[in-house]
PDB file of C-alpha atoms in Angstrom:
ATOM      1  CA  MET O   6     -76.049 -42.727 -38.315  1.00 47.00           C
ATOM      2  CA  SER O   7     -78.821 -41.510 -35.855  1.00 46.00           C
ATOM      3  CA  GLU O   8     -77.116 -40.479 -32.113  1.00 44.00           C
ATOM      4  CA  ARG O   9     -79.549 -42.579 -30.019  1.00 49.00           C
ATOM      5  CA  GLU O  10     -78.147 -45.681 -33.023  1.00 49.00           C
ATOM      6  CA  MET O  11     -73.807 -44.993 -32.399  1.00 51.00           C
ATOM      7  CA  PRO O  12     -74.867 -45.892 -28.540  1.00 68.00           C
ATOM      8  CA  ALA O  13     -76.560 -49.038 -29.754  1.00 69.00           C
ATOM      9  CA  ALA O  14     -74.215 -50.014 -32.386  1.00 72.00           C
ATOM     10  CA  GLY O  15     -71.939 -49.308 -29.739  1.00 77.00           C
ATOM     11  CA  ARG O  16     -72.455 -51.919 -26.810  1.00 76.00           C
ATOM     12  CA  TRP O  17     -73.093 -54.581 -29.975  1.00 75.00           C
ATOM     13  CA  ALA O  18     -69.904 -54.161 -31.067  1.00 83.00           C
ATOM     14  CA  ILE O  19     -68.456 -54.560 -27.257  1.00 84.00           C
ATOM     15  CA  TYR O  20     -71.577 -57.887 -26.364  1.00 81.00           C
ATOM     16  CA  VAL O  21     -69.894 -58.883 -29.979  1.00 83.00           C
ATOM     17  CA  GLY O  22     -66.375 -59.017 -28.797  1.00 86.00           C
ATOM     18  CA  ILE O  23     -67.092 -60.431 -25.321  1.00 86.00           C
ATOM     19  CA  ALA O  24     -69.222 -63.472 -27.624  1.00 86.00           C
ATOM     20  CA  ILE O  25     -65.421 -63.966 -29.391  1.00 90.00           C
ATOM     21  CA  LEU O  26     -62.965 -63.656 -26.522  1.00 91.00           C
ATOM     22  CA  PHE O  27     -66.072 -65.963 -24.846  1.00 90.00           C
ATOM     23  CA  ALA O  28     -65.512 -68.119 -27.576  1.00 90.00           C
ATOM     24  CA  ILE O  29     -61.640 -68.574 -27.966  1.00 92.00           C
ATOM     25  CA  ALA O  30     -61.778 -69.540 -23.679  1.00 93.00           C
ATOM     26  CA  CYS O  31     -64.570 -72.598 -24.444  1.00 92.00           C
ATOM     27  CA  GLY O  32     -61.708 -73.958 -27.967  1.00 92.00           C
ATOM     28  CA  PHE O  33     -58.593 -73.722 -25.396  1.00 93.00           C
ATOM     29  CA  LEU O  34     -60.791 -75.360 -22.976  1.00 93.00           C
ATOM     30  CA  SER O  35     -62.856 -78.049 -25.216  1.00 92.00           C
ATOM     31  CA  ASN O  36     -58.920 -78.818 -27.001  1.00 93.00           C
ATOM     32  CA  TRP O  37     -57.553 -78.967 -23.873  1.00 94.00           C
ATOM     33  CA  GLN O  38     -60.370 -81.964 -22.452  1.00 93.00           C
ATOM     34  CA  PHE O  39     -60.140 -82.790 -25.941  1.00 92.00           C
ATOM     35  CA  SER O  40     -56.527 -83.632 -25.175  1.00 93.00           C
ATOM     36  CA  ARG O  41     -56.950 -85.226 -21.773  1.00 92.00           C
ATOM     37  CA  ASN O  42     -59.451 -87.790 -24.025  1.00 92.00           C
ATOM     38  CA  ALA O  43     -56.952 -88.422 -25.931  1.00 92.00           C
ATOM     39  CA  ASP O  44     -54.128 -89.005 -23.336  1.00 91.00           C
ATOM     40  CA  ARG O  45     -57.132 -90.808 -21.854  1.00 90.00           C
ATOM     41  CA  SER O  46     -57.669 -93.802 -24.781  1.00 91.00           C
ATOM     42  CA  GLU O  47     -54.170 -93.926 -25.351  1.00 91.00           C
ATOM     43  CA  GLN O  48     -53.873 -95.434 -21.278  1.00 90.00           C
ATOM     44  CA  LEU O  49     -56.587 -97.801 -21.888  1.00 92.00           C
ATOM     45  CA  GLN O  50     -55.480 -99.208 -24.981  1.00 93.00           C
ATOM     46  CA  LEU O  51     -51.915 -99.871 -23.178  1.00 93.00           C
ATOM     47  CA  VAL O  52     -53.589-101.488 -20.827  1.00 93.00           C
ATOM     48  CA  ALA O  53     -54.578-103.586 -22.867  1.00 92.00           C
ATOM     49  CA  ASP O  54     -52.321-105.191 -24.822  1.00 93.00           C
ATOM     50  CA  ASN O  55     -50.388-105.629 -22.541  1.00 94.00           C
ATOM     51  CA  TYR O  56     -52.310-106.206 -19.274  1.00 94.00           C
ATOM     52  CA  ASP O  57     -52.726-110.116 -20.425  1.00 92.00           C
ATOM     53  CA  ALA O  58     -49.748-110.340 -22.339  1.00 94.00           C
ATOM     54  CA  THR O  59     -47.455-113.637 -22.199  1.00 95.00           C
ATOM     55  CA  PRO O  60     -44.911-112.996 -19.518  1.00 95.00           C
ATOM     56  CA  VAL O  61     -41.670-113.074 -21.226  1.00 96.00           C
ATOM     57  CA  PRO O  62     -37.562-113.178 -18.529  1.00 95.00           C
ATOM     58  CA  LEU O  63     -36.842-109.138 -17.402  1.00 95.00           C
ATOM     59  CA  GLY O  64     -34.147-108.560 -19.365  1.00 92.00           C
ATOM     60  CA  GLU O  65     -36.060-108.505 -22.622  1.00 93.00           C
ATOM     61  CA  LEU O  66     -37.947-105.376 -21.174  1.00 95.00           C
ATOM     62  CA  LEU O  67     -35.690-103.993 -19.277  1.00 93.00           C
ATOM     63  CA  ALA O  68     -31.488-104.140 -19.639  1.00 91.00           C
ATOM     64  CA  PRO O  69     -29.694-102.854 -16.240  1.00 90.00           C
ATOM     65  CA  GLY O  70     -29.523 -99.666 -14.939  1.00 87.00           C
ATOM     66  CA  ALA O  71     -32.277 -99.032 -18.224  1.00 91.00           C
ATOM     67  CA  GLU O  72     -34.975 -96.913 -17.556  1.00 92.00           C
ATOM     68  CA  LEU O  73     -38.969 -98.329 -18.858  1.00 94.00           C
ATOM     69  CA  ASN O  74     -40.013 -98.230 -21.604  1.00 94.00           C
ATOM     70  CA  PRO O  75     -43.385 -96.483 -21.374  1.00 93.00           C
ATOM     71  CA  GLY O  76     -44.958 -99.285 -23.926  1.00 94.00           C
ATOM     72  CA  ASP O  77     -43.964-101.507 -22.130  1.00 94.00           C
ATOM     73  CA  GLU O  78     -45.570-100.978 -18.868  1.00 95.00           C
ATOM     74  CA  TRP O  79     -48.180-103.272 -18.060  1.00 96.00           C
ATOM     75  CA  ARG O  80     -45.971-106.240 -19.308  1.00 96.00           C
ATOM     76  CA  PRO O  81     -46.041-109.351 -17.002  1.00 97.00           C
ATOM     77  CA  VAL O  82     -42.046-110.435 -17.117  1.00 97.00           C
ATOM     78  CA  ARG O  83     -40.318-113.555 -15.191  1.00 96.00           C
ATOM     79  CA  MET O  84     -37.715-114.030 -11.919  1.00 96.00           C
ATOM     80  CA  GLN O  85     -36.209-116.237 -10.441  1.00 96.00           C
ATOM     81  CA  GLY O  86     -34.032-115.781  -7.218  1.00 96.00           C
ATOM     82  CA  GLN O  87     -34.899-114.721  -3.496  1.00 96.00           C
ATOM     83  CA  TYR O  88     -36.365-112.458  -2.065  1.00 96.00           C
ATOM     84  CA  LEU O  89     -34.871-110.033   1.440  1.00 95.00           C
ATOM     85  CA  THR O  90     -36.954-110.918   3.266  1.00 93.00           C
ATOM     86  CA  ASP O  91     -35.558-108.962   5.460  1.00 92.00           C
ATOM     87  CA  GLU O  92     -35.081-105.900   4.034  1.00 93.00           C
ATOM     88  CA  GLN O  93     -38.954-105.595   3.398  1.00 94.00           C
ATOM     89  CA  LEU O  94     -41.168-102.221   3.703  1.00 94.00           C
ATOM     90  CA  LEU O  95     -44.895-100.953   4.280  1.00 94.00           C
ATOM     91  CA  VAL O  96     -46.443 -98.043   1.910  1.00 93.00           C
ATOM     92  CA  ARG O  97     -49.042 -96.201   3.250  1.00 89.00           C
ATOM     93  CA  ASN O  98     -52.063 -94.555   2.745  1.00 85.00           C
ATOM     94  CA  ARG O  99     -52.989 -97.047   0.900  1.00 86.00           C
ATOM     95  CA  ALA O 100     -56.297 -96.255  -0.700  1.00 78.00           C
ATOM     96  CA  HIS O 101     -58.436 -99.819  -0.505  1.00 76.00           C
ATOM     97  CA  GLY O 102     -62.235-100.700  -0.170  1.00 70.00           C
ATOM     98  CA  GLY O 103     -62.281 -96.774   1.162  1.00 72.00           C
ATOM     99  CA  SER O 104     -59.706 -97.501   3.829  1.00 75.00           C
ATOM    100  CA  ALA O 105     -56.114 -96.653   3.845  1.00 81.00           C
ATOM    101  CA  ALA O 106     -54.544 -99.926   3.235  1.00 88.00           C
ATOM    102  CA  PHE O 107     -50.406-101.044   3.144  1.00 92.00           C
ATOM    103  CA  GLU O 108     -49.244-102.368   0.031  1.00 94.00           C
ATOM    104  CA  GLN O 109     -45.780-104.751   0.959  1.00 95.00           C
ATOM    105  CA  LEU O 110     -42.698-103.834  -0.985  1.00 96.00           C
ATOM    106  CA  VAL O 111     -39.692-106.658  -0.504  1.00 96.00           C
ATOM    107  CA  PRO O 112     -36.316-106.579  -3.331  1.00 97.00           C
ATOM    108  CA  PHE O 113     -36.276-109.871  -5.493  1.00 97.00           C
ATOM    109  CA  ARG O 114     -32.110-111.153  -6.009  1.00 96.00           C
ATOM    110  CA  LEU O 115     -32.553-112.046  -9.736  1.00 95.00           C
ATOM    111  CA  ASP O 116     -29.589-115.240 -10.027  1.00 91.00           C
ATOM    112  CA  ASP O 117     -28.036-112.536 -12.607  1.00 89.00           C
ATOM    113  CA  GLY O 118     -27.642-110.909  -9.283  1.00 91.00           C
ATOM    114  CA  ARG O 119     -29.350-107.243  -9.593  1.00 94.00           C
ATOM    115  CA  THR O 120     -32.556-105.891  -7.134  1.00 95.00           C
ATOM    116  CA  PHE O 121     -35.687-105.672  -7.991  1.00 97.00           C
ATOM    117  CA  LEU O 122     -38.371-105.067  -5.846  1.00 97.00           C
ATOM    118  CA  VAL O 123     -41.744-106.926  -5.750  1.00 97.00           C
ATOM    119  CA  ASP O 124     -44.576-105.044  -4.447  1.00 96.00           C
ATOM    120  CA  ARG O 125     -47.086-107.888  -2.991  1.00 96.00           C
ATOM    121  CA  GLY O 126     -50.173-107.158  -2.500  1.00 93.00           C
ATOM    122  CA  TRP O 127     -52.020-105.097  -0.286  1.00 92.00           C
ATOM    123  CA  LEU O 128     -52.344-105.357   4.156  1.00 92.00           C
ATOM    124  CA  ALA O 129     -55.592-103.590   5.730  1.00 87.00           C
ATOM    125  CA  PRO O 130     -54.948-102.385   8.597  1.00 83.00           C
ATOM    126  CA  GLY O 131     -54.236-103.831  12.395  1.00 78.00           C
ATOM    127  CA  ASN O 132     -58.053-103.716  14.509  1.00 77.00           C
ATOM    128  CA  GLN O 133     -56.553-101.736  17.370  1.00 68.00           C
ATOM    129  CA  GLN O 134     -53.706-100.374  15.210  1.00 70.00           C
ATOM    130  CA  SER O 135     -52.764 -98.376  11.943  1.00 72.00           C
ATOM    131  CA  GLU O 136     -50.443-101.340  10.776  1.00 81.00           C
ATOM    132  CA  PRO O 137     -51.459-104.993   9.757  1.00 87.00           C
ATOM    133  CA  ASP O 138     -51.842-107.449  12.883  1.00 84.00           C
ATOM    134  CA  ASP O 139     -50.114-109.647  10.321  1.00 88.00           C
ATOM    135  CA  ILE O 140     -47.550-109.259   7.546  1.00 90.00           C
ATOM    136  CA  PRO O 141     -47.130-112.784   5.909  1.00 92.00           C
ATOM    137  CA  ALA O 142     -43.758-113.891   4.579  1.00 92.00           C
ATOM    138  CA  PRO O 143     -42.888-114.439   1.337  1.00 94.00           C
ATOM    139  CA  PRO O 144     -41.576-117.886   0.207  1.00 93.00           C
ATOM    140  CA  SER O 145     -38.146-118.666   0.940  1.00 91.00           C
ATOM    141  CA  GLY O 146     -35.026-119.891  -1.531  1.00 92.00           C
ATOM    142  CA  GLU O 147     -35.211-119.713  -4.830  1.00 95.00           C
ATOM    143  CA  VAL O 148     -38.919-118.549  -6.338  1.00 96.00           C
ATOM    144  CA  THR O 149     -39.791-117.577  -9.764  1.00 96.00           C
ATOM    145  CA  VAL O 150     -42.463-114.955  -9.399  1.00 96.00           C
ATOM    146  CA  GLU O 151     -44.359-113.471 -12.353  1.00 97.00           C
ATOM    147  CA  VAL O 152     -44.713-109.228 -12.011  1.00 97.00           C
ATOM    148  CA  ARG O 153     -46.692-106.669 -14.207  1.00 97.00           C
ATOM    149  CA  LEU O 154     -43.896-104.237 -14.961  1.00 97.00           C
ATOM    150  CA  ARG O 155     -44.587-100.507 -13.345  1.00 96.00           C
ATOM    151  CA  PRO O 156     -43.320 -97.115 -13.362  1.00 95.00           C
ATOM    152  CA  GLU O 157     -41.941 -95.158 -10.421  1.00 94.00           C
ATOM    153  CA  GLU O 158     -44.542 -92.866  -7.849  1.00 93.00           C
ATOM    154  CA  ALA O 159     -43.033 -89.106  -7.603  1.00 90.00           C
ATOM    155  CA  ALA O 160     -41.131 -88.394  -4.387  1.00 87.00           C
ATOM    156  CA  PRO O 161     -43.915 -86.199  -2.023  1.00 85.00           C
ATOM    157  CA  THR O 162     -43.733 -82.482  -3.072  1.00 80.00           C
ATOM    158  CA  SER O 163     -46.105 -81.836   0.492  1.00 72.00           C
ATOM    159  CA  GLY O 164     -42.405 -83.227   2.847  1.00 63.00           C
ATOM    160  CA  ARG O 165     -44.094 -85.684   3.995  1.00 65.00           C
ATOM    161  CA  THR O 166     -42.026 -88.761   5.408  1.00 67.00           C
ATOM    162  CA  ALA O 167     -42.557 -92.216   7.012  1.00 71.00           C
ATOM    163  CA  GLU O 168     -41.395 -94.303  10.264  1.00 79.00           C
ATOM    164  CA  THR O 169     -38.781 -96.790   9.780  1.00 81.00           C
ATOM    165  CA  GLY O 170     -40.222 -99.671   8.212  1.00 86.00           C
ATOM    166  CA  GLN O 171     -42.381 -97.862   6.369  1.00 91.00           C
ATOM    167  CA  VAL O 172     -41.997 -94.792   2.623  1.00 92.00           C
ATOM    168  CA  PRO O 173     -45.093 -92.808   1.488  1.00 91.00           C
ATOM    169  CA  THR O 174     -45.180 -93.572  -1.442  1.00 92.00           C
ATOM    170  CA  ILE O 175     -43.199 -95.661  -3.856  1.00 94.00           C
ATOM    171  CA  ASN O 176     -40.525 -94.072  -5.145  1.00 93.00           C
ATOM    172  CA  LEU O 177     -37.913 -96.008  -5.962  1.00 94.00           C
ATOM    173  CA  GLY O 178     -35.127 -93.034  -5.018  1.00 92.00           C
ATOM    174  CA  LEU O 179     -37.088 -93.303  -1.147  1.00 92.00           C
ATOM    175  CA  VAL O 180     -37.156 -97.534  -1.129  1.00 94.00           C
ATOM    176  CA  GLU O 181     -33.099 -97.495  -1.895  1.00 93.00           C
ATOM    177  CA  GLU O 182     -32.408 -95.377   0.843  1.00 91.00           C
ATOM    178  CA  GLN O 183     -33.734 -98.379   3.493  1.00 92.00           C
ATOM    179  CA  THR O 184     -33.062-101.408   1.074  1.00 91.00           C
ATOM    180  CA  GLY O 185     -29.690-100.634   0.306  1.00 88.00           C
ATOM    181  CA  PRO O 186     -29.609-100.764  -4.201  1.00 92.00           C
ATOM    182  CA  ILE O 187     -32.136-102.214  -6.437  1.00 95.00           C
ATOM    183  CA  GLU O 188     -33.190-101.242  -9.754  1.00 94.00           C
ATOM    184  CA  GLN O 189     -34.410 -97.935 -10.155  1.00 93.00           C
ATOM    185  CA  GLY O 190     -35.836 -98.854 -14.425  1.00 92.00           C
ATOM    186  CA  ALA O 191     -38.857 -99.450 -12.512  1.00 95.00           C
ATOM    187  CA  TYR O 192     -40.908-101.859  -9.870  1.00 96.00           C
ATOM    188  CA  GLY O 193     -43.259-105.162 -10.682  1.00 96.00           C
ATOM    189  CA  LEU O 194     -46.977-106.233  -9.379  1.00 96.00           C
ATOM    190  CA  LEU O 195     -47.110-109.931  -8.490  1.00 96.00           C
ATOM    191  CA  MET O 196     -48.825-111.836 -10.324  1.00 95.00           C
ATOM    192  CA  SER O 197     -47.627-115.328  -9.017  1.00 94.00           C
ATOM    193  CA  GLU O 198     -45.050-117.076  -6.831  1.00 95.00           C
ATOM    194  CA  SER O 199     -43.920-120.094  -7.801  1.00 93.00           C
ATOM    195  CA  PRO O 200     -43.820-122.239  -4.942  1.00 94.00           C
ATOM    196  CA  ALA O 201     -47.320-120.312  -3.634  1.00 90.00           C
ATOM    197  CA  PRO O 202     -46.676-119.302   0.160  1.00 91.00           C
ATOM    198  CA  ALA O 203     -48.908-119.917   2.595  1.00 86.00           C
ATOM    199  CA  ALA O 204     -50.346-116.914   3.512  1.00 88.00           C
ATOM    200  CA  ALA O 205     -50.238-113.472   1.253  1.00 90.00           C
ATOM    201  CA  PRO O 206     -51.235-110.060   0.181  1.00 91.00           C
ATOM    202  CA  ALA O 207     -54.706-109.254  -1.706  1.00 89.00           C
ATOM    203  CA  PRO O 208     -52.605-108.378  -5.069  1.00 89.00           C
ATOM    204  CA  VAL O 209     -53.397-104.971  -5.364  1.00 86.00           C
ATOM    205  CA  ASP O 210     -56.364-103.787  -7.807  1.00 83.00           C
ATOM    206  CA  PRO O 211     -56.310-103.783 -11.298  1.00 86.00           C
ATOM    207  CA  PRO O 212     -55.980-100.200 -13.381  1.00 87.00           C
ATOM    208  CA  SER O 213     -59.782 -99.188 -14.056  1.00 84.00           C
ATOM    209  CA  ASN O 214     -61.273 -99.016 -17.382  1.00 83.00           C
ATOM    210  CA  ASP O 215     -62.634 -95.835 -17.929  1.00 87.00           C
ATOM    211  CA  PRO O 216     -62.715 -93.182 -19.710  1.00 87.00           C
ATOM    212  CA  GLY O 217     -63.506 -90.436 -17.924  1.00 86.00           C
ATOM    213  CA  PRO O 218     -65.631 -87.537 -18.664  1.00 90.00           C
ATOM    214  CA  TYR O 219     -62.966 -85.746 -20.614  1.00 89.00           C
ATOM    215  CA  LEU O 220     -65.486 -85.939 -23.904  1.00 90.00           C
ATOM    216  CA  SER O 221     -68.497 -84.943 -22.992  1.00 91.00           C
ATOM    217  CA  TYR O 222     -66.414 -81.771 -21.139  1.00 91.00           C
ATOM    218  CA  ALA O 223     -65.177 -80.613 -24.832  1.00 92.00           C
ATOM    219  CA  VAL O 224     -68.630 -80.820 -26.275  1.00 92.00           C
ATOM    220  CA  GLN O 225     -70.050 -78.863 -23.740  1.00 92.00           C
ATOM    221  CA  TRP O 226     -67.690 -76.128 -24.072  1.00 91.00           C
ATOM    222  CA  ILE O 227     -67.893 -76.035 -27.770  1.00 91.00           C
ATOM    223  CA  LEU O 228     -72.285 -75.773 -26.676  1.00 92.00           C
ATOM    224  CA  PHE O 229     -71.430 -72.878 -24.516  1.00 90.00           C
ATOM    225  CA  ALA O 230     -69.889 -70.919 -27.179  1.00 88.00           C
ATOM    226  CA  VAL O 231     -72.138 -71.135 -29.233  1.00 90.00           C
ATOM    227  CA  MET O 232     -74.909 -71.171 -26.607  1.00 89.00           C
ATOM    228  CA  GLY O 233     -72.224 -67.046 -25.420  1.00 86.00           C
ATOM    229  CA  PHE O 234     -72.826 -66.318 -29.835  1.00 85.00           C
ATOM    230  CA  GLY O 235     -77.073 -67.034 -29.584  1.00 87.00           C
ATOM    231  CA  PHE O 236     -77.255 -64.999 -26.357  1.00 85.00           C
ATOM    232  CA  ILE O 237     -75.769 -61.882 -27.725  1.00 84.00           C
ATOM    233  CA  THR O 238     -77.762 -62.322 -30.685  1.00 85.00           C
ATOM    234  CA  TYR O 239     -80.533 -63.021 -29.029  1.00 84.00           C
ATOM    235  CA  VAL O 240     -80.089 -59.413 -26.883  1.00 82.00           C
ATOM    236  CA  ILE O 241     -78.291 -57.554 -30.181  1.00 81.00           C
ATOM    237  CA  VAL O 242     -82.440 -58.181 -31.138  1.00 85.00           C
ATOM    238  CA  ASN O 243     -84.180 -57.470 -28.597  1.00 84.00           C
ATOM    239  CA  GLU O 244     -82.761 -54.435 -28.124  1.00 81.00           C
ATOM    240  CA  ARG O 245     -83.680 -53.424 -31.988  1.00 81.00           C
ATOM    241  CA  LYS O 246     -86.888 -54.416 -31.732  1.00 83.00           C
ATOM    242  CA  LEU O 247     -87.498 -52.434 -28.610  1.00 82.00           C
ATOM    243  CA  ARG O 248     -86.179 -48.841 -30.585  1.00 78.00           C
ATOM    244  CA  ARG O 249     -87.945 -49.984 -33.430  1.00 79.00           C
ATOM    245  CA  GLU O 250     -91.093 -50.027 -31.288  1.00 74.00           C
ATOM    246  CA  GLU O 251     -90.353 -46.248 -29.478  1.00 72.00           C
ATOM    247  CA  ASP O 252     -89.532 -44.425 -32.365  1.00 70.00           C
ATOM    248  CA  ASP O 253     -93.274 -46.269 -33.917  1.00 68.00           C
ATOM    249  CA  ASP O 254     -94.840 -44.006 -30.709  1.00 65.00           C
ATOM    250  CA  GLU O 255     -92.856 -41.227 -30.733  1.00 65.00           C
ATOM    251  CA  ASP O 256     -94.208 -41.260 -33.990  1.00 61.00           C
ATOM    252  CA  ASP O 257     -97.702 -41.885 -33.798  1.00 59.00           C
ATOM    253  CA  GLU O 258     -97.739 -38.768 -30.483  1.00 59.00           C
ATOM    254  CA  LEU O 259     -96.111 -35.857 -32.264  1.00 57.00           C
ATOM    255  CA  ILE O 260     -96.755 -34.361 -35.072  1.00 52.00           C
ATOM    256  CA  GLU O 261     -95.293 -30.815 -36.829  1.00 53.00           C
ATOM    257  CA  PRO O 262     -96.407 -27.770 -35.101  1.00 55.00           C
ATOM    258  CA  VAL O 263     -98.432 -25.562 -38.145  1.00 54.00           C
ATOM    259  CA  PRO O 264    -100.540 -22.629 -37.677  1.00 58.00           C
ATOM    260  CA  THR O 265    -104.380 -22.934 -38.325  1.00 57.00           C
ATOM    261  CA  PRO O 266    -106.474 -20.371 -37.319  1.00 57.00           C
ATOM    262  CA  GLU O 267    -107.461 -22.163 -34.513  1.00 57.00           C
ATOM    263  CA  ASN O 268    -104.274 -22.060 -33.884  1.00 55.00           C
ATOM    264  CA  PRO O 269    -102.148 -19.051 -34.487  1.00 55.00           C
ATOM    265  CA  THR O 270     -99.758 -18.949 -32.640  1.00 56.00           C
ATOM    266  CA  GLY O 271     -97.989 -22.348 -33.818  1.00 52.00           C
ATOM    267  CA  GLU O 272     -98.452 -24.516 -30.322  1.00 55.00           C
ATOM    268  CA  ARG O 273     -98.110 -27.706 -29.685  1.00 52.00           C
ATOM    269  CA  ARG O 274    -100.407 -29.936 -29.705  1.00 54.00           C
ATOM    270  CA  ARG O 275    -102.104 -33.701 -28.330  1.00 54.00           C
ATOM    271  CA  VAL O 276    -103.436 -35.390 -31.539  1.00 52.00           C
ATOM    272  CA  ASP O 277    -105.345 -38.417 -32.130  1.00 55.00           C
ATOM    273  CA  PRO O 278    -103.312 -40.559 -33.889  1.00 52.00           C
ATOM    274  CA  VAL O 279    -106.201 -42.298 -34.496  1.00 51.00           C
ATOM    275  CA  ALA O 280    -108.910 -39.212 -35.537  1.00 54.00           C
ATOM    276  CA  LEU O 281    -105.236 -38.113 -37.802  1.00 49.00           C
ATOM    277  CA  HIS O 282    -104.863 -41.270 -39.642  1.00 50.00           C
ATOM    278  CA  ARG O 283    -108.843 -41.363 -40.059  1.00 52.00           C
ATOM    279  CA  SER O 284    -108.013 -38.137 -41.815  1.00 52.00           C
ATOM    280  CA  ARG O 285    -105.708 -39.088 -43.477  1.00 51.00           C
ATOM    281  CA  LYS O 286    -107.058 -42.081 -44.999  1.00 47.00           C
ATOM    282  CA  ARG O 287    -110.628 -40.059 -46.136  1.00 49.00           C
ATOM    283  CA  PRO O 288    -110.708 -36.987 -47.536  1.00 49.00           C
ATOM    284  CA  LYS O 289    -113.332 -35.352 -47.927  1.00 49.00           C
ATOM    285  CA  ASP O 290    -115.373 -35.694 -50.841  1.00 52.00           C
ATOM    286  CA  ARG O 291    -116.040 -32.964 -52.827  1.00 54.00           C
ATOM    287  CA  ASP O 292    -119.991 -32.959 -53.607  1.00 56.00           C
ATOM    288  CA  ALA O 293    -120.700 -33.392 -49.107  1.00 55.00           C
ATOM    289  CA  ASP O 294    -118.606 -29.898 -49.175  1.00 59.00           C
ATOM    290  CA  ASP O 295    -121.460 -27.942 -50.893  1.00 59.00           C
ATOM    291  CA  GLU O 296    -123.411 -29.331 -49.616  1.00 56.00           C
ATOM    292  CA  ASP O 297    -122.390 -27.989 -46.512  1.00 59.00           C
ATOM    293  CA  ALA O 298    -122.706 -24.621 -48.342  1.00 59.00           C
ATOM    294  CA  LEU O 299    -126.202 -24.665 -49.481  1.00 56.00           C
ATOM    295  CA  LEU O 300    -127.232 -25.252 -45.663  1.00 56.00           C
ATOM    296  CA  ASP O 301    -124.904 -22.907 -44.412  1.00 59.00           C
ATOM    297  CA  ALA O 302    -126.035 -20.513 -47.345  1.00 58.00           C
ATOM    298  CA  ARG O 303    -129.870 -20.445 -45.794  1.00 54.00           C
TER     299      ARG O 303
END
């Protein structure tokens, strides 16, 4: 391998190494997107299986003091008891319809003695103030309610708080600080109340069925890896082509210095490549040499 080829080979090795590292990174990112797509698909399937299931008594899915089974999320349950109206709260900054709305939380005392938190729905902010203009009262007395089970939300990590009578998220620990003891395993999104009240908050929006862009992103990362190798291949092939053209030009322009009667010192002369080519392909004919000698003798 010539001295000119060695640096080129080194560069090409670096190019290929970069392409391999880029492909590995793309592979990790693609796998991450595939994982997110799989998780999203599981969530959508869970909603499809549970959202419109037949309601069952709360005790069949959530024992006192137990944690919610992830497979039971969105399952409808039925409860009988009374709302603790004096302990109701508002969750602030709940996105709905392009506005920062509220959701009404009311503890519900079951006939078996435990207290379960019910999210009755969302309330629009007031016209003259941030709080709702009107907060509908839940039905009084003995009530049968149907709710969908939901796990609690995480407590805010930013340290943000809310004023008395409000909470920043539906975190059951934060709610309990203002309402007293409640079940910590889950809370419920209201489906129906019997008897029905004269006015009620608007239902909370159902979960989105959008699968998300994760699968398309995963495929894009694979294509990026392939494109990386394609680009490196193009660069190497193009560089080799240019190098061959340069070598051909040098062979046509330069010849070895040979001493001749016309050039006794052997100085390097520039030779017309076309003339040189013709002289190599068409050697002098012997008859033409003899004719030249006869003419010279005369």
